[in-house]
Tab-separated table of C-alpha atoms and ligand atoms in Angstrom:
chain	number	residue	atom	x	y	z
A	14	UNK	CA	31.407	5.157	2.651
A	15	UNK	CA	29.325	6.898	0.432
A	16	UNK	CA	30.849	10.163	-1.418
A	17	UNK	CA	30.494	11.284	-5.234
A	18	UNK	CA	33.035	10.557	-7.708
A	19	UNK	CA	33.288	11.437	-11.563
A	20	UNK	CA	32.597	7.894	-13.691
A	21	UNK	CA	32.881	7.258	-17.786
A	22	UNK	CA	29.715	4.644	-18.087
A	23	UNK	CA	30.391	4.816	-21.804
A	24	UNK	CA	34.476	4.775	-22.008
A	25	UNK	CA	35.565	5.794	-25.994
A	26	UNK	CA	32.383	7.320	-27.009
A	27	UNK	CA	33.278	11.309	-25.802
A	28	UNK	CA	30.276	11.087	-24.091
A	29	UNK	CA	32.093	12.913	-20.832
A	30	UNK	CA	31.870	12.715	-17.308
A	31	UNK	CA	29.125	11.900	-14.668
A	32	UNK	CA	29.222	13.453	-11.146
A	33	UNK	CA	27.107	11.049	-8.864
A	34	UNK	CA	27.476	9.236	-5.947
A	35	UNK	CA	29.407	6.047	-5.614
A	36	UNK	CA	30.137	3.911	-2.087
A	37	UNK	CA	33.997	3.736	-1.768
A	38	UNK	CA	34.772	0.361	0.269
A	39	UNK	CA	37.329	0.141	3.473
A	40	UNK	CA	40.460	-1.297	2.887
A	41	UNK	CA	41.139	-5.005	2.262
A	42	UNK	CA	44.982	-6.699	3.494
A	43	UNK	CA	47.946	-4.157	2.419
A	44	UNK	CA	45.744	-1.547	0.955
A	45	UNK	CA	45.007	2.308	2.527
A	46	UNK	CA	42.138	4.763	2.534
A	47	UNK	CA	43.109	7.793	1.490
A	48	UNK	CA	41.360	11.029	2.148
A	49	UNK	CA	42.275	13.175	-1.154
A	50	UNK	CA	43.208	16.869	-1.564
A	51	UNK	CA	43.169	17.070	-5.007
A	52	UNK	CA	43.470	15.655	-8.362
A	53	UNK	CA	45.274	16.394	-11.775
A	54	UNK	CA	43.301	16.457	-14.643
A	55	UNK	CA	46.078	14.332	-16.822
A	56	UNK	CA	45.276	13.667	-20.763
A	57	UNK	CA	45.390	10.025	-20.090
A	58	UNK	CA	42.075	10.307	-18.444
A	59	UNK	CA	40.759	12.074	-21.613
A	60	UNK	CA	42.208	9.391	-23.387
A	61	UNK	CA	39.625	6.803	-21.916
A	62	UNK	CA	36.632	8.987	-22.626
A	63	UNK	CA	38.344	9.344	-26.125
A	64	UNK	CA	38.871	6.013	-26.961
A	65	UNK	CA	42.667	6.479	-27.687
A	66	UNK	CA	42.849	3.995	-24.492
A	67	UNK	CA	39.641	1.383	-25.472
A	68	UNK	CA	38.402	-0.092	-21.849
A	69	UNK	CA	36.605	-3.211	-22.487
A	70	UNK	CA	34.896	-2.672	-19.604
A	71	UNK	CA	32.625	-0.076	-17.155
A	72	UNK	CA	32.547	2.063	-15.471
A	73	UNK	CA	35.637	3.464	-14.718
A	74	UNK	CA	36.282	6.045	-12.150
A	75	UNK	CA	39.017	8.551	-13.802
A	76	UNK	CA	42.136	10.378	-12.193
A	77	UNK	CA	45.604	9.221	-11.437
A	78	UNK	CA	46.837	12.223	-10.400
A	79	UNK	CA	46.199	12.672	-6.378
A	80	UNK	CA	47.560	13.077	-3.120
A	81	UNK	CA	45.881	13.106	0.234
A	82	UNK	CA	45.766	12.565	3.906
A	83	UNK	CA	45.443	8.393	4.974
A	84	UNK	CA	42.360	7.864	7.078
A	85	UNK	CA	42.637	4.010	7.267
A	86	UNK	CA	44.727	1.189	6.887
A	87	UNK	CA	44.334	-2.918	6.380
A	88	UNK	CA	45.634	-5.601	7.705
A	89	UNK	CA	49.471	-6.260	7.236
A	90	UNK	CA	50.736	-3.052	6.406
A	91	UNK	CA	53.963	-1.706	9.050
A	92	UNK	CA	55.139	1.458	6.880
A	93	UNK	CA	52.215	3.857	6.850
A	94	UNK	CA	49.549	4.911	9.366
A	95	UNK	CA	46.121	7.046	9.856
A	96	UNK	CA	47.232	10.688	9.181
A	97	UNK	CA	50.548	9.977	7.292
A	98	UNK	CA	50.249	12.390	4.038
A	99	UNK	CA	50.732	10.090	0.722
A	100	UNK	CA	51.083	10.713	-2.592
A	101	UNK	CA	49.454	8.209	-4.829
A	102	UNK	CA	51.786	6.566	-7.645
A	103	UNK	CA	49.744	5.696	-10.608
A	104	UNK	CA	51.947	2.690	-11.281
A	105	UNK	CA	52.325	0.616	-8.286
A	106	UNK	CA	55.636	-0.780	-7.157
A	107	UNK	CA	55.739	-3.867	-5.178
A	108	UNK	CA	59.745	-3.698	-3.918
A	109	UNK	CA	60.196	-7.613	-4.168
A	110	UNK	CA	59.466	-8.371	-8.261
A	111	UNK	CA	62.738	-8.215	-10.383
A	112	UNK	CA	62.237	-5.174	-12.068
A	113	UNK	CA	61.508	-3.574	-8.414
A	114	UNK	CA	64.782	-4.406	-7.085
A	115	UNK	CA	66.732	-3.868	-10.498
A	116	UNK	CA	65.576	-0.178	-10.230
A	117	UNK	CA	62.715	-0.208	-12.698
A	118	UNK	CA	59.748	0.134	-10.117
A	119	UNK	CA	57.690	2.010	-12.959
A	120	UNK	CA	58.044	-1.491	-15.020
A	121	UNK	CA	56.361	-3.372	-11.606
A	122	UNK	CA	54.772	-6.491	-11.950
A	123	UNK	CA	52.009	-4.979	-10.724
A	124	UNK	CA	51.667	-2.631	-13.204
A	125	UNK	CA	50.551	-5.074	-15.431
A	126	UNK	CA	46.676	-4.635	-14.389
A	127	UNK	CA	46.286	-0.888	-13.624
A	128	UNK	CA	43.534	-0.704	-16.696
A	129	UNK	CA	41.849	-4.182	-16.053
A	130	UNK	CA	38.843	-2.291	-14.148
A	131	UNK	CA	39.420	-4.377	-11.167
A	132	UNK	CA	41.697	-3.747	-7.692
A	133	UNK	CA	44.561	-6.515	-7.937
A	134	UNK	CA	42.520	-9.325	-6.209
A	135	UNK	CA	40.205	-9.072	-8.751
A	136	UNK	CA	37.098	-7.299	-6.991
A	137	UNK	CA	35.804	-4.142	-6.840
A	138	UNK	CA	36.531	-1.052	-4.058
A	139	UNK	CA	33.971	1.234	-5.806
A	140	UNK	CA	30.329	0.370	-6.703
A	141	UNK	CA	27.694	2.889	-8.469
A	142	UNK	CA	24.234	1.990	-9.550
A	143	UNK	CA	24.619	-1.420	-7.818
A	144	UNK	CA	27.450	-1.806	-9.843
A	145	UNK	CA	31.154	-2.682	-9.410
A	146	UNK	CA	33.107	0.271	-10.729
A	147	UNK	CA	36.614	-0.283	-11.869
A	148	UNK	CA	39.489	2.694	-10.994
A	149	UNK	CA	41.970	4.373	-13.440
A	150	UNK	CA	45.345	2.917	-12.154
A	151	UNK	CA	43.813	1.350	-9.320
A	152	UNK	CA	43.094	4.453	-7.824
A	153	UNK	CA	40.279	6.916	-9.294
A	154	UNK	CA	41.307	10.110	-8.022
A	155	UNK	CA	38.379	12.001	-9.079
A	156	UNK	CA	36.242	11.874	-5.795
A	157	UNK	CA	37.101	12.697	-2.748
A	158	UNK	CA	38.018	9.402	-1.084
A	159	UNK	CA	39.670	6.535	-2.467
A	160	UNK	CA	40.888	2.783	-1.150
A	161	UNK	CA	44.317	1.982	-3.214
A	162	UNK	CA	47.004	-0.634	-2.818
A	163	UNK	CA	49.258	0.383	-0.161
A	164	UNK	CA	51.556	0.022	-3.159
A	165	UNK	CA	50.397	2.548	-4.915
A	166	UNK	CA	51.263	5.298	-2.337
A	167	UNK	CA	54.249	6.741	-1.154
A	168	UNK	CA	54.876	9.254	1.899
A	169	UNK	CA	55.627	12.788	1.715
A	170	UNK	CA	56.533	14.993	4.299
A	171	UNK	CA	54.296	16.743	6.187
A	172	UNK	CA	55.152	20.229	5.042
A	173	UNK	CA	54.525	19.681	1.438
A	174	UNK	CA	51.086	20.969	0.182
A	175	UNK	CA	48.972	18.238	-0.501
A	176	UNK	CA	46.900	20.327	-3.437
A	177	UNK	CA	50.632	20.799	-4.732
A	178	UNK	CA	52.097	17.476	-4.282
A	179	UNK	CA	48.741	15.279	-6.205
A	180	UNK	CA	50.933	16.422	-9.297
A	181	UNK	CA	53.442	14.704	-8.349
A	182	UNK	CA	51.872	11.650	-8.752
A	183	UNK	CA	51.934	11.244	-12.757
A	184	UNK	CA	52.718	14.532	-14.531
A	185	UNK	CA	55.480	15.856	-12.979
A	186	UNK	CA	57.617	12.790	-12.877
A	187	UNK	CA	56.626	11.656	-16.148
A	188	UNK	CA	57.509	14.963	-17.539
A	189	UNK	CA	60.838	15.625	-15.700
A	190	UNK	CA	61.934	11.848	-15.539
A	191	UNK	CA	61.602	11.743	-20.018
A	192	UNK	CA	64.143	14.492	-19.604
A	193	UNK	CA	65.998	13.359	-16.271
A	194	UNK	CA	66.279	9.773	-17.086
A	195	UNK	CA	65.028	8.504	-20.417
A	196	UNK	CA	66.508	10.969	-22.314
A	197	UNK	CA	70.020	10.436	-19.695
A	198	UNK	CA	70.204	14.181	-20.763
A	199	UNK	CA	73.709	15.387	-20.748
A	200	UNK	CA	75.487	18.732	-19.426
A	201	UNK	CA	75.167	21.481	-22.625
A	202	UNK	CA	72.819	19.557	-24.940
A	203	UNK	CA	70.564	21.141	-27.136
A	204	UNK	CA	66.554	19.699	-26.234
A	205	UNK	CA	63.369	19.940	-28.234
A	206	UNK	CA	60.230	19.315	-26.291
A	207	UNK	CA	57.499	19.242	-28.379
A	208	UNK	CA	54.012	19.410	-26.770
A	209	UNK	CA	54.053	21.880	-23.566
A	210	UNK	CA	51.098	20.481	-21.225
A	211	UNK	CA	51.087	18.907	-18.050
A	212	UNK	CA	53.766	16.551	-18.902
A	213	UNK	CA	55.820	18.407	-21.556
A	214	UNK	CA	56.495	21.112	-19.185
A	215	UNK	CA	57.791	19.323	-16.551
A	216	UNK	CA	60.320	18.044	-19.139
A	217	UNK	CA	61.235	21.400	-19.980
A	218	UNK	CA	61.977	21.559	-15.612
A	219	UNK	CA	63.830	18.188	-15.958
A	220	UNK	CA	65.787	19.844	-19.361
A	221	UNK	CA	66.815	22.861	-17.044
A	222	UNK	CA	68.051	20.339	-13.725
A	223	UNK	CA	70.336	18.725	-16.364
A	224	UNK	CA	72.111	21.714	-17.174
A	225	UNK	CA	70.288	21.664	-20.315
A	226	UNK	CA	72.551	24.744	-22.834
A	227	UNK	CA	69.679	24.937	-25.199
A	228	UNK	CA	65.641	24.172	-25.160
A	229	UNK	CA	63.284	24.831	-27.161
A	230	UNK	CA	59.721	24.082	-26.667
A	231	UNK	CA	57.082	22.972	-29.850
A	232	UNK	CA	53.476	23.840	-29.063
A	233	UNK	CA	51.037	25.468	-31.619
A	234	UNK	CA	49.124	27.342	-28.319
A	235	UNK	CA	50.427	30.924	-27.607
A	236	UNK	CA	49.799	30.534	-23.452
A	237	UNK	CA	52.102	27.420	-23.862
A	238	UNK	CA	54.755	29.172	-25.179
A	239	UNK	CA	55.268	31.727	-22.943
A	240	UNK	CA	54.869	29.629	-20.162
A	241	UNK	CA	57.193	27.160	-21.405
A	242	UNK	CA	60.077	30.144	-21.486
A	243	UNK	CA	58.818	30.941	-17.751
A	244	UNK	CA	59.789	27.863	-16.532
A	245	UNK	CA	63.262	27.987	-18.435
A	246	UNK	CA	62.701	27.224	-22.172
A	247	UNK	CA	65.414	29.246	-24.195
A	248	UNK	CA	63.211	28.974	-27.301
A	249	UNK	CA	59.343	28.875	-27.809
A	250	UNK	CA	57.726	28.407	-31.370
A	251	UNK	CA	54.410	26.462	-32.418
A	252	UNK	CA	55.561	23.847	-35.008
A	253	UNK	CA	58.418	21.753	-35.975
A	254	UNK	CA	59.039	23.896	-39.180
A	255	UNK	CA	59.655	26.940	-37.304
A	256	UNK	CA	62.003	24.834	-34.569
A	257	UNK	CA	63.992	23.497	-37.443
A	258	UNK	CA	66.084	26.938	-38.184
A	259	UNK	CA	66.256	27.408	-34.941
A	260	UNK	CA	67.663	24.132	-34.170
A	261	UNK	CA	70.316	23.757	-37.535
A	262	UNK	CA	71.634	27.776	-36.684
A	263	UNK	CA	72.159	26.590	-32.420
A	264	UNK	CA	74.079	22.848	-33.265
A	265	UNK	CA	75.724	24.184	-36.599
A	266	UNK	CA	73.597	22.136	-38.563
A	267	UNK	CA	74.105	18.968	-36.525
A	268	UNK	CA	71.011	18.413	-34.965
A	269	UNK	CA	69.555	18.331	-31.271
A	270	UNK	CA	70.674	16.070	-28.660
A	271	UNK	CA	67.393	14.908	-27.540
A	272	UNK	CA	63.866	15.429	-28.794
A	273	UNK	CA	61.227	14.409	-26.022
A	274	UNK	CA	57.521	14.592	-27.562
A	275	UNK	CA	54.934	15.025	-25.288
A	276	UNK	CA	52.171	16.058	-27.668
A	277	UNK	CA	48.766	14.559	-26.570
A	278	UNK	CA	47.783	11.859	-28.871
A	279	UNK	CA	50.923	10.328	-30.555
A	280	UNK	CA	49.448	10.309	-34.655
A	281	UNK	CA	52.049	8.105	-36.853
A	282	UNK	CA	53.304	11.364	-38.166
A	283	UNK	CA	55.288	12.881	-34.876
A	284	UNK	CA	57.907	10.795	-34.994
A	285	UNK	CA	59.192	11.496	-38.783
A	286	UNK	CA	59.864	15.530	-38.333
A	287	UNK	CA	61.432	14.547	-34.249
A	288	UNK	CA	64.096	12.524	-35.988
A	289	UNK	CA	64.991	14.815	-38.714
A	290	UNK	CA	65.842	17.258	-35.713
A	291	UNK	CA	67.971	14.666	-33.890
A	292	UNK	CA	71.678	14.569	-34.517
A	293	UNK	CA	73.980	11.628	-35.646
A	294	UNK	CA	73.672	9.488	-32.026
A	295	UNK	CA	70.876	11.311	-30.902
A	296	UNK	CA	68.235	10.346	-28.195
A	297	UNK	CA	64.097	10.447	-29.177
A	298	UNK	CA	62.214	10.250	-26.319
A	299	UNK	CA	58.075	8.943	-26.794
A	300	UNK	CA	56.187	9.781	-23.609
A	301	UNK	CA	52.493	10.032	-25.317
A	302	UNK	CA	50.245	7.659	-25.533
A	303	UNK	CA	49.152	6.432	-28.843
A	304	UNK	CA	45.909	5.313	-29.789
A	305	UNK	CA	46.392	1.360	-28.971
A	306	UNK	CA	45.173	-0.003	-32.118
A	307	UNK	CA	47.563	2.258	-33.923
A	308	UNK	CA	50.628	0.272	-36.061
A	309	UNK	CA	51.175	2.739	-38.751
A	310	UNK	CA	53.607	5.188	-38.698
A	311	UNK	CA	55.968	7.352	-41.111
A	312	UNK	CA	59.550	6.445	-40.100
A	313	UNK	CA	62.811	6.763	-42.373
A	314	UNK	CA	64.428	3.459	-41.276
A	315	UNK	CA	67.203	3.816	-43.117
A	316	UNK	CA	68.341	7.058	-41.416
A	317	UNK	CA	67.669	5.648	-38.402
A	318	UNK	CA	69.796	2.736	-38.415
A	319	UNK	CA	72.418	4.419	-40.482
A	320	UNK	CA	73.013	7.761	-38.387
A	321	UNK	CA	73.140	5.438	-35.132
A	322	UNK	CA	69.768	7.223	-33.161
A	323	UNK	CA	68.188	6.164	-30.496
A	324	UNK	CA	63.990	5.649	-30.198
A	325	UNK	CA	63.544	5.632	-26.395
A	326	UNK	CA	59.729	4.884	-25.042
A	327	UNK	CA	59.190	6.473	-21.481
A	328	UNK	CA	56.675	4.659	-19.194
A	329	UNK	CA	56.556	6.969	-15.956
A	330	UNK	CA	59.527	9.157	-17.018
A	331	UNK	CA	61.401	6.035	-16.520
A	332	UNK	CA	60.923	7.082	-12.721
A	333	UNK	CA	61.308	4.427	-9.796
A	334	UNK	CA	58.387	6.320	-7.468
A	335	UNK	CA	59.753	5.547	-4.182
A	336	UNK	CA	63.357	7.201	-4.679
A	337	UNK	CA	61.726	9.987	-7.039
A	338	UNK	CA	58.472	11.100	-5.724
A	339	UNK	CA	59.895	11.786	-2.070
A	340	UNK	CA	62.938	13.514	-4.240
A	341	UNK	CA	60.516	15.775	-5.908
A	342	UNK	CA	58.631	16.920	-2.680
A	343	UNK	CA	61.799	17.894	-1.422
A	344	UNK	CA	63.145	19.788	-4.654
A	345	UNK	CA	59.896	21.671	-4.661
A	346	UNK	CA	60.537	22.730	-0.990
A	347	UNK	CA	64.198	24.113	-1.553
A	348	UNK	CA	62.424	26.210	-4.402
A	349	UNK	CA	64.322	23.896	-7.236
A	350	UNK	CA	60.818	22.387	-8.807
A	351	UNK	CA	58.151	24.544	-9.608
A	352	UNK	CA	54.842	23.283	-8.530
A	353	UNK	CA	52.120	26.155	-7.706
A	354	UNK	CA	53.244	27.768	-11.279
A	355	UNK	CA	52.052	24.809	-12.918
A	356	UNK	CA	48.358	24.955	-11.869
A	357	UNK	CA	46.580	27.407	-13.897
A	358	UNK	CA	42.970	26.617	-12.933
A	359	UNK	CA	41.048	24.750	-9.792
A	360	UNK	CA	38.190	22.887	-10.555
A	361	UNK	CA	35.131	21.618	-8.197
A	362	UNK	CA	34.655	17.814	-8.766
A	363	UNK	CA	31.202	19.275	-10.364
A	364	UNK	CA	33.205	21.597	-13.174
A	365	UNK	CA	35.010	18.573	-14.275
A	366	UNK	CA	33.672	18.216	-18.068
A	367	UNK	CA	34.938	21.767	-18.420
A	368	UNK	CA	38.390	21.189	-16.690
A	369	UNK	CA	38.684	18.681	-19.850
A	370	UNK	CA	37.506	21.376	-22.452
A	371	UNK	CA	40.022	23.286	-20.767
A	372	UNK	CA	42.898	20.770	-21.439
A	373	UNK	CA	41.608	20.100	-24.690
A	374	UNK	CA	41.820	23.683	-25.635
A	375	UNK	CA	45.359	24.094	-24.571
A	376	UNK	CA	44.335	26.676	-21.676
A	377	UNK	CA	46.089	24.849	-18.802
A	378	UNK	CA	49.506	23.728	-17.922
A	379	UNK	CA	47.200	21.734	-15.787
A	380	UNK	CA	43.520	22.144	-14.242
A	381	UNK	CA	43.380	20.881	-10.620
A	382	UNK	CA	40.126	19.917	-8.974
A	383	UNK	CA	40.409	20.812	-5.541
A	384	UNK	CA	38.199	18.809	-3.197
B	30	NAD	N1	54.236	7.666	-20.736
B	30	NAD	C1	53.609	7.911	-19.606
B	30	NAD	O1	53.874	7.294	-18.570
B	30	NAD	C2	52.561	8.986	-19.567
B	30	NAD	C3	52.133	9.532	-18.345
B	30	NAD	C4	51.248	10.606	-18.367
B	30	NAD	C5	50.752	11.085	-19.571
B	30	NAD	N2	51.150	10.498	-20.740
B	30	NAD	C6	50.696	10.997	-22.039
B	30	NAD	O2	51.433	12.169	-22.329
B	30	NAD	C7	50.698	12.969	-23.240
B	30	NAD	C8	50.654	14.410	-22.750
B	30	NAD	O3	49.821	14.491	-21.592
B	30	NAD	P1	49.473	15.919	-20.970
B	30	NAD	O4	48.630	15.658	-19.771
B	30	NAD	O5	50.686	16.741	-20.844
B	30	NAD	O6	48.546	16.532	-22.128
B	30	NAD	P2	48.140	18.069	-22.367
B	30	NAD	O7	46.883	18.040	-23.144
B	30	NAD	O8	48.202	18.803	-21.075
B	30	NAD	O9	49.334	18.625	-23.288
B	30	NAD	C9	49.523	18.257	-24.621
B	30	NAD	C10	50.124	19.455	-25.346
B	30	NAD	O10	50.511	19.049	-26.660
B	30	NAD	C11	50.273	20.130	-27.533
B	30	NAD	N3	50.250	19.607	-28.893
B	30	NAD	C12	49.275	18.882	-29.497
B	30	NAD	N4	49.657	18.559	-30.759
B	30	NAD	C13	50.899	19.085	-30.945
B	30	NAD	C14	51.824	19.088	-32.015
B	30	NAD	N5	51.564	18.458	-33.165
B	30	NAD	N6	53.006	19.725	-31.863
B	30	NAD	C15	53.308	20.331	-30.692
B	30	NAD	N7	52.461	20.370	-29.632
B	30	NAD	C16	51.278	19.750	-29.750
B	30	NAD	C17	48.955	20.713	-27.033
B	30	NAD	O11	48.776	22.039	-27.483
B	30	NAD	C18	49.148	20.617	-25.522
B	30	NAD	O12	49.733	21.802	-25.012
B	30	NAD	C19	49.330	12.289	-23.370
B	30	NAD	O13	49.336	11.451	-24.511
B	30	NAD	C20	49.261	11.442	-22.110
B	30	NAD	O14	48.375	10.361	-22.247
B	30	NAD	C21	52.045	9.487	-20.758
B	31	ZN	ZN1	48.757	11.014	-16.120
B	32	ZN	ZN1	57.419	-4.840	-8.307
């Protein structure tokens, strides 16, 4: 079908976004058509425009971040059907490879080729310009249609916004599962989350689920420090150096529990100042992406090994998406996840360059683009 989605023809250069028309494909064997509602405007996607994430390939069709009605279905599939409201994972999970059934579905097999600019059988589902167009995660979020593996999406209930639930397909688990799960947060523990976007402040909801006593939120932007204390933060300042105090006077000098960072580019610096804040036997958590050529990095090994800490990366929030996503629909509708509060702006598809200005800017929890 032909429809318009937002493409990168030049990924890494900042060149930004095109809005044009693109033919979206019907679905091959086990994948779905998907008719979306919205999309989340997540920093990874900046991070191919950026270069942080090189493709060696184009072009790419952003957004990971969607949820929508299904409007058709290939052969073999028996769990979903025409009209049954998904949410799209932006890691697919498989339910047969090991780390499927050992309860690491975020660590899927086929995981393995959500950036390789192809859908898993190696062709195309997109095509621009008489060209085949490869999809962020397999899915490419940012028009209004898209054909995914049927292992990419998972069913909601009905009842469950759809504008609302597309952020529960990357920032809201990733965000509340680095708290929830990689961090195994404890009852009473002192947190530092440092970096309060769309993924940061969702750890600061996964912080207050686990009972959380104190958390304190690191982000140089005024708006994100308020809103991080809105959704539960006990403490809001804009740099490590002013956390510090704050941190020593709450533990008695011993440090925090757990220190998730969340900023948006990982620099070799962040890590340094997150362990000097973690106790003896503490837990850092790194959700951000890094630029992928990066190996430097400023790290007191010594103190690390010595005080017994804990460097813990955090693919997904360490989420399995089949248990968690339908979880996380039904938190939000017993008022226990906040979901509408974490939209500060709706986008058309056409306003997406400035939904990224937006991000980049720090004026969004998280920009939506409505379709
Ligand atoms: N691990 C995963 O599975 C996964 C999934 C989604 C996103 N990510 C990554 O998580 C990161 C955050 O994504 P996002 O969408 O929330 O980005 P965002 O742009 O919405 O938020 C980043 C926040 O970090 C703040 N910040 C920047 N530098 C800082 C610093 N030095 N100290 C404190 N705060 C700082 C910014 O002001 C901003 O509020 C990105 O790197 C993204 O690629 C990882
Ligand atoms: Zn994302
Ligand atoms: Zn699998």
């Amino acid at each position: 079908m032909k429809t318009r989605g937002a493409l990168l023809w030049e990924p890494g250069t900042n060149s930004g976004w095109t809005v044009e028309e693109i033919e979206v494909d019907p679905p091959k064997r086990r994948e779905i058509t998907v008719e979306l509602a919205a999309s989340g405007v997540c920093h990874s996607d900046q991070h191919l425009d950026d270069g942080v994430i090189p493709l060696p390939w184009s072009p790419v069709l952003g957004g990971h971040e969607g949820a929508g009605v299904v409007t058709e279905v290939g052969d073999e599939i028996h769990d979903l059907e025409v009209g049954d409201h998904v949410v799209l994972s932006f890691l697919p999970s498989c339910g047969r490879c090991r780390m499927c059934v050992s309860g690491r579905s975020n660590m899927c097999d086929l995981g393995n080729g959500v950036l390789g600019g192809t859908a898993p059988d190696g062709t195309h589902r997109v095509h621009a310009r008489g060209k085949g167009v490869g999809c962020m995660s397999y899915l490419g979020t940012f028009a209004p249609y898209a054909t995914v593996p049927v292992d990419a999406a998972v069913k909601i209930p009905q009842d469950i916004p759809l504008d609302k639930a597309a952020l529960i397909g990357c920032g809201v688990p990733t965000g509340w599962g680095s708290s929830v799960y990689a961090a195994d947060m404890q009852l009473g523990d002192t947190v530092v989350v440092v970096g309060i976007g769309g993924v940061g402040i969702n750890a600061v909801q996964g912080a207050v689920h686990k009972g959380a006593r104190n958390i304190i939120a690191i982000d140089p932007v005024g708006f994100k420090q308020e809103q991080a204390q809105e959704f539960g933060a006990t403490h809001a300042v804009g740099s490590y150096e002013d956390a510090a105090p704050i941190v020593e006077q709450l533990t008695n000098g011993q440090g925090a529990d757990r220190v998730i960072i969340t900023v948006g580019v990982a620099t070799g610096d962040v890590l340094q100042p997150a362990q000097e804040m973690t106790r003896r036997g503490g837990v850092m958590v790194l959700t951000s992406a890094a630029p992928v050529m990066q190996r430097d990095m400023e790290f007191d090994l010594f103190t690390f090994a010595m005080s017994g800490k804990r460097l813990q990366g955090s693919l997904y929030g360490t989420t399995n998406s089949r248990n968690d996503i339908p979880l996380m629909a039904e938190l939000y509708r017993n008022g226990d996840l906040k979901l509408d509060e974490l939209i500060t702006r709706r986008y058309s598809l056409d306003d997406i360059n400035q939904a990224f200005a937006d991000m980049q800017a720090g004026a969004n929890l998280r920009g939506l683009i409505v379709y």
